[in-house]
Amino acid sequence: MFTTEESKIIIQGVLALPLLLLGMSHILQKQMWLDFFEGLAAKGHAGVMWRTFMLELWPAILIVSFHQDWSWPNVLITVYGHLLMLKVGVSVLVPQLGLRSLQQADRSGLSAFMLAGVALILLALLCAHQAYSGAY
């Protein structure tokens, strides 16, 4: 069994690379992400469920279950996990709001993917830094 501190470091380490890749992809492949979200939106509620269960639920579960650190700067990771879990809850309980969120990608344009990419990269760097400094 892991201690709370060890669990936190593991979660930070596990999330760092996927968040970095997703963030870079959001910046370098904005049109691909727009097309992807438009395709999911076209699937209606099935697209909402796919996005929710394949992309958002797993990092939300990991963070909410194993990363409850409310001290600075780790609180940013914890809050991200809780907001993601809130988004999951809204998407499965009120899927029409989740669908509206998918449809928003088209209205927000490519710049929204750039902004999301920057946020994901910053979160990835925070995870990497905290995992490395906590492990050594």
PDB file of C-alpha atoms in Angstrom:
ATOM      1  CA  MET A   1       0.000   0.000   0.000  1.00  0.00           C
ATOM      2  CA  PHE A   2       1.207   3.496  -0.790  1.00  0.00           C
ATOM      3  CA  THR A   3       1.275   6.422   1.583  1.00  0.00           C
ATOM      4  CA  THR A   4      -0.724   9.521   0.690  1.00  0.00           C
ATOM      5  CA  GLU A   5       2.488  11.284  -0.320  1.00  0.00           C
ATOM      6  CA  GLU A   6       3.599   8.367  -2.515  1.00  0.00           C
ATOM      7  CA  SER A   7       0.171   8.188  -4.164  1.00  0.00           C
ATOM      8  CA  LYS A   8       0.303  11.896  -4.927  1.00  0.00           C
ATOM      9  CA  ILE A   9       3.753  11.583  -6.520  1.00  0.00           C
ATOM     10  CA  ILE A  10       2.641   8.579  -8.601  1.00  0.00           C
ATOM     11  CA  ILE A  11      -0.447  10.418  -9.867  1.00  0.00           C
ATOM     12  CA  GLN A  12       1.633  13.469 -10.764  1.00  0.00           C
ATOM     13  CA  GLY A  13       4.123  11.294 -12.610  1.00  0.00           C
ATOM     14  CA  VAL A  14       1.433   9.322 -14.433  1.00  0.00           C
ATOM     15  CA  LEU A  15      -0.368  12.469 -15.589  1.00  0.00           C
ATOM     16  CA  ALA A  16       2.649  14.531 -16.664  1.00  0.00           C
ATOM     17  CA  LEU A  17       3.379  12.928 -20.049  1.00  0.00           C
ATOM     18  CA  PRO A  18      -0.212  12.470 -21.304  1.00  0.00           C
ATOM     19  CA  LEU A  19      -1.082  16.048 -20.308  1.00  0.00           C
ATOM     20  CA  LEU A  20       2.034  17.314 -22.095  1.00  0.00           C
ATOM     21  CA  LEU A  21       1.226  15.375 -25.264  1.00  0.00           C
ATOM     22  CA  LEU A  22      -2.420  16.455 -25.221  1.00  0.00           C
ATOM     23  CA  GLY A  23      -1.409  20.071 -24.673  1.00  0.00           C
ATOM     24  CA  MET A  24       1.127  20.025 -27.504  1.00  0.00           C
ATOM     25  CA  SER A  25      -1.413  18.334 -29.744  1.00  0.00           C
ATOM     26  CA  HIS A  26      -4.026  20.994 -28.948  1.00  0.00           C
ATOM     27  CA  ILE A  27      -1.545  23.649 -30.091  1.00  0.00           C
ATOM     28  CA  LEU A  28       0.006  21.881 -33.086  1.00  0.00           C
ATOM     29  CA  GLN A  29      -3.114  20.075 -34.360  1.00  0.00           C
ATOM     30  CA  LYS A  30      -5.919  22.518 -33.597  1.00  0.00           C
ATOM     31  CA  GLN A  31      -7.901  21.596 -36.702  1.00  0.00           C
ATOM     32  CA  MET A  32      -7.723  17.894 -35.851  1.00  0.00           C
ATOM     33  CA  TRP A  33      -9.199  18.587 -32.401  1.00  0.00           C
ATOM     34  CA  LEU A  34     -11.909  20.808 -33.880  1.00  0.00           C
ATOM     35  CA  ASP A  35     -12.826  18.060 -36.356  1.00  0.00           C
ATOM     36  CA  PHE A  36     -12.800  15.480 -33.543  1.00  0.00           C
ATOM     37  CA  PHE A  37     -15.139  17.490 -31.318  1.00  0.00           C
ATOM     38  CA  GLU A  38     -17.421  18.317 -34.242  1.00  0.00           C
ATOM     39  CA  GLY A  39     -17.612  14.578 -34.985  1.00  0.00           C
ATOM     40  CA  LEU A  40     -18.457  13.798 -31.379  1.00  0.00           C
ATOM     41  CA  ALA A  41     -21.085  16.540 -31.322  1.00  0.00           C
ATOM     42  CA  ALA A  42     -22.643  15.050 -34.477  1.00  0.00           C
ATOM     43  CA  LYS A  43     -23.083  11.759 -32.561  1.00  0.00           C
ATOM     44  CA  GLY A  44     -25.252  13.555 -29.997  1.00  0.00           C
ATOM     45  CA  HIS A  45     -25.452  12.048 -26.535  1.00  0.00           C
ATOM     46  CA  ALA A  46     -23.338   9.067 -27.641  1.00  0.00           C
ATOM     47  CA  GLY A  47     -20.530  11.530 -28.440  1.00  0.00           C
ATOM     48  CA  VAL A  48     -20.896  13.117 -25.017  1.00  0.00           C
ATOM     49  CA  MET A  49     -20.635   9.727 -23.328  1.00  0.00           C
ATOM     50  CA  TRP A  50     -17.626   8.742 -25.433  1.00  0.00           C
ATOM     51  CA  ARG A  51     -15.751  11.945 -24.542  1.00  0.00           C
ATOM     52  CA  THR A  52     -16.754  11.682 -20.908  1.00  0.00           C
ATOM     53  CA  PHE A  53     -15.825   8.057 -20.309  1.00  0.00           C
ATOM     54  CA  MET A  54     -12.788   7.792 -22.587  1.00  0.00           C
ATOM     55  CA  LEU A  55     -11.100  11.146 -22.004  1.00  0.00           C
ATOM     56  CA  GLU A  56     -12.278  12.761 -18.797  1.00  0.00           C
ATOM     57  CA  LEU A  57     -13.395  10.164 -16.279  1.00  0.00           C
ATOM     58  CA  TRP A  58     -10.058   8.397 -15.744  1.00  0.00           C
ATOM     59  CA  PRO A  59      -7.861  11.395 -14.907  1.00  0.00           C
ATOM     60  CA  ALA A  60     -10.705  12.776 -12.766  1.00  0.00           C
ATOM     61  CA  ILE A  61     -10.942   9.514 -10.798  1.00  0.00           C
ATOM     62  CA  LEU A  62      -7.172   9.351 -10.290  1.00  0.00           C
ATOM     63  CA  ILE A  63      -6.876  12.915  -9.059  1.00  0.00           C
ATOM     64  CA  VAL A  64      -9.992  12.941  -6.869  1.00  0.00           C
ATOM     65  CA  SER A  65      -9.118   9.556  -5.356  1.00  0.00           C
ATOM     66  CA  PHE A  66      -5.380   9.920  -4.856  1.00  0.00           C
ATOM     67  CA  HIS A  67      -4.383  13.584  -5.065  1.00  0.00           C
ATOM     68  CA  GLN A  68      -6.071  15.560  -2.297  1.00  0.00           C
ATOM     69  CA  ASP A  69      -3.349  18.117  -1.698  1.00  0.00           C
ATOM     70  CA  TRP A  70      -4.731  21.566  -0.950  1.00  0.00           C
ATOM     71  CA  SER A  71      -1.341  23.261  -0.517  1.00  0.00           C
ATOM     72  CA  TRP A  72       0.233  25.506  -3.121  1.00  0.00           C
ATOM     73  CA  PRO A  73       0.994  24.649  -5.961  1.00  0.00           C
ATOM     74  CA  ASN A  74      -0.420  21.093  -5.777  1.00  0.00           C
ATOM     75  CA  VAL A  75      -3.873  22.556  -5.204  1.00  0.00           C
ATOM     76  CA  LEU A  76      -3.933  23.387  -8.937  1.00  0.00           C
ATOM     77  CA  ILE A  77      -3.794  19.680  -9.795  1.00  0.00           C
ATOM     78  CA  THR A  78      -6.401  18.844  -7.149  1.00  0.00           C
ATOM     79  CA  VAL A  79      -8.773  21.566  -8.342  1.00  0.00           C
ATOM     80  CA  TYR A  80      -8.321  20.449 -11.956  1.00  0.00           C
ATOM     81  CA  GLY A  81      -9.348  16.924 -10.946  1.00  0.00           C
ATOM     82  CA  HIS A  82     -12.405  18.133  -9.054  1.00  0.00           C
ATOM     83  CA  LEU A  83     -13.493  20.389 -11.922  1.00  0.00           C
ATOM     84  CA  LEU A  84     -13.038  17.509 -14.336  1.00  0.00           C
ATOM     85  CA  MET A  85     -15.140  15.263 -12.076  1.00  0.00           C
ATOM     86  CA  LEU A  86     -17.812  17.974 -11.934  1.00  0.00           C
ATOM     87  CA  LYS A  87     -17.782  18.078 -15.745  1.00  0.00           C
ATOM     88  CA  VAL A  88     -18.146  14.278 -15.828  1.00  0.00           C
ATOM     89  CA  GLY A  89     -21.079  14.477 -13.421  1.00  0.00           C
ATOM     90  CA  VAL A  90     -22.824  17.161 -15.446  1.00  0.00           C
ATOM     91  CA  SER A  91     -22.229  15.242 -18.689  1.00  0.00           C
ATOM     92  CA  VAL A  92     -23.774  12.006 -17.408  1.00  0.00           C
ATOM     93  CA  LEU A  93     -26.615  13.598 -15.428  1.00  0.00           C
ATOM     94  CA  VAL A  94     -27.510  16.407 -17.852  1.00  0.00           C
ATOM     95  CA  PRO A  95     -26.152  15.194 -21.213  1.00  0.00           C
ATOM     96  CA  GLN A  96     -27.686  18.097 -23.128  1.00  0.00           C
ATOM     97  CA  LEU A  97     -25.220  20.397 -21.297  1.00  0.00           C
ATOM     98  CA  GLY A  98     -22.370  18.066 -22.201  1.00  0.00           C
ATOM     99  CA  LEU A  99     -23.505  18.204 -25.813  1.00  0.00           C
ATOM    100  CA  ARG A 100     -23.608  21.985 -25.698  1.00  0.00           C
ATOM    101  CA  SER A 101     -20.018  21.917 -24.480  1.00  0.00           C
ATOM    102  CA  LEU A 102     -19.006  19.774 -27.477  1.00  0.00           C
ATOM    103  CA  GLN A 103     -20.850  22.101 -29.847  1.00  0.00           C
ATOM    104  CA  GLN A 104     -19.040  25.053 -28.283  1.00  0.00           C
ATOM    105  CA  ALA A 105     -15.796  23.931 -29.954  1.00  0.00           C
ATOM    106  CA  ASP A 106     -17.102  25.073 -33.336  1.00  0.00           C
ATOM    107  CA  ARG A 107     -18.243  28.438 -31.976  1.00  0.00           C
ATOM    108  CA  SER A 108     -15.056  29.071 -30.001  1.00  0.00           C
ATOM    109  CA  GLY A 109     -12.794  28.404 -32.949  1.00  0.00           C
ATOM    110  CA  LEU A 110      -9.220  27.256 -33.124  1.00  0.00           C
ATOM    111  CA  SER A 111      -7.939  29.788 -30.568  1.00  0.00           C
ATOM    112  CA  ALA A 112      -9.792  27.931 -27.796  1.00  0.00           C
ATOM    113  CA  PHE A 113      -7.733  24.820 -28.547  1.00  0.00           C
ATOM    114  CA  MET A 114      -4.542  26.898 -28.332  1.00  0.00           C
ATOM    115  CA  LEU A 115      -5.580  28.211 -24.909  1.00  0.00           C
ATOM    116  CA  ALA A 116      -6.536  24.722 -23.693  1.00  0.00           C
ATOM    117  CA  GLY A 117      -3.202  23.429 -24.976  1.00  0.00           C
ATOM    118  CA  VAL A 118      -1.252  26.031 -23.030  1.00  0.00           C
ATOM    119  CA  ALA A 119      -3.215  25.211 -19.860  1.00  0.00           C
ATOM    120  CA  LEU A 120      -2.598  21.461 -20.313  1.00  0.00           C
ATOM    121  CA  ILE A 121       1.130  22.020 -20.876  1.00  0.00           C
ATOM    122  CA  LEU A 122       1.392  24.171 -17.756  1.00  0.00           C
ATOM    123  CA  LEU A 123      -0.438  21.521 -15.747  1.00  0.00           C
ATOM    124  CA  ALA A 124       1.854  18.828 -17.194  1.00  0.00           C
ATOM    125  CA  LEU A 125       4.957  20.810 -16.241  1.00  0.00           C
ATOM    126  CA  LEU A 126       3.587  21.309 -12.736  1.00  0.00           C
ATOM    127  CA  CYS A 127       2.891  17.568 -12.430  1.00  0.00           C
ATOM    128  CA  ALA A 128       6.373  16.700 -13.697  1.00  0.00           C
ATOM    129  CA  HIS A 129       8.084  19.191 -11.414  1.00  0.00           C
ATOM    130  CA  GLN A 130       6.136  18.156  -8.330  1.00  0.00           C
ATOM    131  CA  ALA A 131       6.583  14.443  -9.022  1.00  0.00           C
ATOM    132  CA  TYR A 132      10.315  14.836  -9.580  1.00  0.00           C
ATOM    133  CA  SER A 133      10.881  17.093  -6.577  1.00  0.00           C
ATOM    134  CA  GLY A 134       8.716  14.869  -4.364  1.00  0.00           C
ATOM    135  CA  ALA A 135      10.458  11.671  -5.448  1.00  0.00           C
ATOM    136  CA  TYR A 136      13.987  13.007  -4.925  1.00  0.00           C
TER     137      TYR A 136
END
